[in-house]
Amino acid sequence: MTAPTGPTGPTGPTSPTSPNRPMLDVRALRKVYTGRGEPVEAIEDLSFDVAEGELVCVVGPSGAGKTTLLRCLAGLLPATSGEVALAGTPVTGPPQGMAVVLQEYGRSLFPWMTVVQNVELPLKEKGVPRAERARLVGEALEAVGLADVGRSYPWQLSGGMQQRVAIARAAAYEPQVLLMDEPFAAVDAQTRFELEDLVRALWQRLGVTVVFVTHDIDEAIYLGERVLVLSARPTVILEDVRVDLGAERDQLDTRGAPEFARLRTHVYELVQQAKQGVRSLADARLTHAG
Amino acid sequence: MSAVRSVLYAVGLPLLLLAAWWVATADSESPFNPPLSEILATFGPTWFSGDTFADTRFVQDILPSLGRLLVGYAAALVVGIGLGVLIGAVRPLREFAEPVLEFFRAIPPPVMVPVLMLFLGVGTSMRVFVIATGALWPILLNTVEGVRGLDPVLQDTARAFRLGRWGRVRRLMLPGASPQIVTGARQALSIAIILMVISEMFAARDGLGFSVVQFQRSFAIPEMWSGVIMLGLLGVLLSFVFRIATGAVLAWYHGYLQAQRGGA
Amino acid sequence: MSSRRPVAHRALWLGAAGVATLLVVLQVVPSTGLVNPDFLPPTTQILTALVERVQTPEFWTALGDTLVTWITGLAISVVAGVVLGVVIGMVPFLRAATASTIEFLRPVPSVALIPIAVLLWGTGMQATLLLVVYASFWQVLVQVLAGVQDVDPVASDTARSYRFSVLARVRTLVWPTALPYVMTGLRLGAAVALILTVTGEMLIGTPGIGKLLAVARESGAVPSMYALVVVTGLLGVAVNLLARALEHRALFWHPSVRGEVVA
């Protein structure tokens, strides 16, 4: 999979398997919040592609509209203008084949259902027959290391375990696209490393396309094949950074690699510039090489 | 606490109070305050005597009263929860209906008895209707509150996973609002019992409330007291059944609250 | 197109529309004979009757009677409920010993006491007062008990280790913790007290709005009866608003808003 980067705004890569059609296609996305008081333009213009099976991370300063973007992608929020297309079909509501993992893991799991019931709920709604459901649920829980807590309730588990249940729920759903909105922001550091590796393992195993929103630059670089750096509000893409750290990554080795440091510095600078109002790569003053 | 101690605690004070009542009224000459022994003695004959079991006051008065109560209460549950989910889920509808609902709920339910008597006379249907319309409000309003207060993160998750409208009602709104619904149902039960009694005291030809008022008017005082006790027992029994029935529904909630309080 | 209409106003308009719809329906349905106007008079008749009523002195006397009964009963319940609730709540032995009794007496429908009340006090205010106090006392007591239970055990131990007197503990620790619950109990108790006040007046004959209602029914003055129903509804709404306003004032410093204790 190749991912050429343009100076500003990306051109989407094309996967060798699908004929010229990216899995996720975002064109001129714009979102303005209206309501009480003045309208707020959260997103001005976002255009990018995500190829089938790619893992793309999205970073940016606080309030950059990352969550807004994700919700537009998920079909939970209607865009003011522009288009989001999943496998060629425009997204008008939550589309088939897309799963979401949110930051507030505790609140996204139904407290009156056990872990197993939570994980199988989307499958039930999808109409998957019982035997198949049981298999998918079992495998998903196994994959996240929670095979033995199926009968527990979510609130009986720790934060990290709850987030794993949410991930299992998304994985069991066998989606084409997995959206994750700062899923590890509220998890302790140790657990975060484990969960990051879990996401990469699942991604490789299931071959899903992943869009991962985070405020943690290190995490974005560790996880992603590409990192989209957003500007501050009203948001545009500052740069689509290609991450060439290899397919096999390791918390110790990868994070210690010089390329990782270079990328991290670069992205960090970009985000700092973004905070100061820079809105295009050409205007950014990057003092470090790369 | 050991089993023996819990039993002692449970029956200690009640027995003490009963004993005090017994002793205090043992030599009572007052017509209004007969000895407890006398009241207890009339208990059986008043309610359970008759040529056949079917002739006893228990079957003739208490069971029908109970029947009307249950039918009215069930109707209130169905309509209250059904409408409550609808109104709670559709925001413009809720804003439209809220002031009107608040007004109707503020009308003391017993006040509706004379109103409904106009339409329905004094038969069974009036009494069932009275119970249903009185018990409706706490259920309806609590259901609306419960649905309205659902965590938006849960709602988004349900939408993201494409739960259909019916799926959302069944798997999100009803369980999610169930603690509030149960609170409303409990209040509704109290109101239903009160209305059952009142609708019978007002103008009726049979029923538990009617019997008690009859006794009072004909100065059959020990019988009247036994009726009051019977009403009390009914309230306690229904409350107990309610607790058991909703215990299963709310089992997850107690654990969930604990986890919240404990601080995850 | 960006809409500039604030969301809050919409709620106001919709709500007003709801009330207006009700009034219109209540006018049209009896007028067109869909429902017998003898049983359900149109809005205009009800309003006329209401205006008439409001101009009679007996209405205001009755209203005063109702309010006096209500506030007296509520006051007794609140004082008894708070005092007993705090005492019982703070002494574990008492809590355990009274638990079963409270569970038994609480669900007893207060209207069961009507015959007794009538025997003892006839149609006097005390008869209705018995009902009112009995019903609202439990509402207050249950909430206060929950509030006292909610006191942070760590804070309580700290206070004790500093040898705070019982009164000081109550003042600095128990009361602030229990206050939100007391307010909830007050709100619930106030509503119940009103219901039983009107009920008592209707059934026992204690002077008040309820009695006027019963009289109106018996004499077949249907629009007047409905007018009084509206009055009781407005009273109920007023009591609710008052209780909530009080809750706000007393608790504006409180970070959380406590819901009612689930039954």
JSON list of C-alpha atoms in Angstrom, two decimals, chain B residues 73 77 81 138-139 142-143 146 174-189 242-243 245-254, chain C residues 261-263:
[
{"chain": "B", "resi": 73, "resn": "TYR", "atom": "CA", "xyz": [-52.94, -0.63, 37.83]},
{"chain": "B", "resi": 77, "resn": "LEU", "atom": "CA", "xyz": [-48.61, 0.66, 33.58]},
{"chain": "B", "resi": 81, "resn": "ILE", "atom": "CA", "xyz": [-44.92, 3.34, 30.05]},
{"chain": "B", "resi": 138, "resn": "PRO", "atom": "CA", "xyz": [-46.43, 8.99, 38.38]},
{"chain": "B", "resi": 139, "resn": "ILE", "atom": "CA", "xyz": [-45.73, 6.20, 35.90]},
{"chain": "B", "resi": 142, "resn": "ASN", "atom": "CA", "xyz": [-41.29, 9.13, 35.70]},
{"chain": "B", "resi": 143, "resn": "THR", "atom": "CA", "xyz": [-40.99, 7.22, 32.44]},
{"chain": "B", "resi": 146, "resn": "GLY", "atom": "CA", "xyz": [-36.17, 8.23, 32.75]},
{"chain": "B", "resi": 174, "resn": "LEU", "atom": "CA", "xyz": [-36.85, 0.51, 28.71]},
{"chain": "B", "resi": 175, "resn": "PRO", "atom": "CA", "xyz": [-33.94, -0.98, 30.63]},
{"chain": "B", "resi": 176, "resn": "GLY", "atom": "CA", "xyz": [-32.23, 2.39, 30.90]},
{"chain": "B", "resi": 177, "resn": "ALA", "atom": "CA", "xyz": [-35.29, 4.10, 32.28]},
{"chain": "B", "resi": 178, "resn": "SER", "atom": "CA", "xyz": [-36.31, 1.18, 34.46]},
{"chain": "B", "resi": 179, "resn": "PRO", "atom": "CA", "xyz": [-35.03, 2.63, 37.76]},
{"chain": "B", "resi": 180, "resn": "GLN", "atom": "CA", "xyz": [-37.15, 5.71, 37.22]},
{"chain": "B", "resi": 181, "resn": "ILE", "atom": "CA", "xyz": [-40.08, 3.69, 35.98]},
{"chain": "B", "resi": 182, "resn": "VAL", "atom": "CA", "xyz": [-39.96, 1.54, 39.08]},
{"chain": "B", "resi": 183, "resn": "THR", "atom": "CA", "xyz": [-39.95, 4.62, 41.29]},
{"chain": "B", "resi": 184, "resn": "GLY", "atom": "CA", "xyz": [-43.02, 5.85, 39.45]},
{"chain": "B", "resi": 185, "resn": "ALA", "atom": "CA", "xyz": [-44.68, 2.46, 39.63]},
{"chain": "B", "resi": 186, "resn": "ARG", "atom": "CA", "xyz": [-44.16, 2.38, 43.38]},
{"chain": "B", "resi": 187, "resn": "GLN", "atom": "CA", "xyz": [-45.80, 5.76, 43.85]},
{"chain": "B", "resi": 188, "resn": "ALA", "atom": "CA", "xyz": [-48.55, 4.66, 41.51]},
{"chain": "B", "resi": 189, "resn": "LEU", "atom": "CA", "xyz": [-49.20, 1.60, 43.62]},
{"chain": "B", "resi": 242, "resn": "PHE", "atom": "CA", "xyz": [-43.89, -5.22, 44.38]},
{"chain": "B", "resi": 243, "resn": "ARG", "atom": "CA", "xyz": [-40.46, -5.37, 45.95]},
{"chain": "B", "resi": 245, "resn": "ALA", "atom": "CA", "xyz": [-41.25, -8.38, 41.40]},
{"chain": "B", "resi": 246, "resn": "THR", "atom": "CA", "xyz": [-39.00, -5.42, 40.77]},
{"chain": "B", "resi": 247, "resn": "GLY", "atom": "CA", "xyz": [-36.02, -6.87, 42.56]},
{"chain": "B", "resi": 248, "resn": "ALA", "atom": "CA", "xyz": [-35.04, -8.84, 39.49]},
{"chain": "B", "resi": 249, "resn": "VAL", "atom": "CA", "xyz": [-35.58, -5.88, 37.19]},
{"chain": "B", "resi": 250, "resn": "LEU", "atom": "CA", "xyz": [-33.31, -3.66, 39.22]},
{"chain": "B", "resi": 251, "resn": "ALA", "atom": "CA", "xyz": [-30.64, -6.12, 40.28]},
{"chain": "B", "resi": 252, "resn": "TRP", "atom": "CA", "xyz": [-28.09, -4.59, 37.91]},
{"chain": "B", "resi": 253, "resn": "TYR", "atom": "CA", "xyz": [-28.87, -1.09, 39.11]},
{"chain": "B", "resi": 254, "resn": "HIS", "atom": "CA", "xyz": [-27.86, -1.59, 42.70]},
{"chain": "C", "resi": 261, "resn": "VAL", "atom": "CA", "xyz": [-34.37, 7.46, 46.69]},
{"chain": "C", "resi": 262, "resn": "VAL", "atom": "CA", "xyz": [-35.60, 4.62, 44.48]},
{"chain": "C", "resi": 263, "resn": "ALA", "atom": "CA", "xyz": [-38.41, 2.89, 46.35]}
]
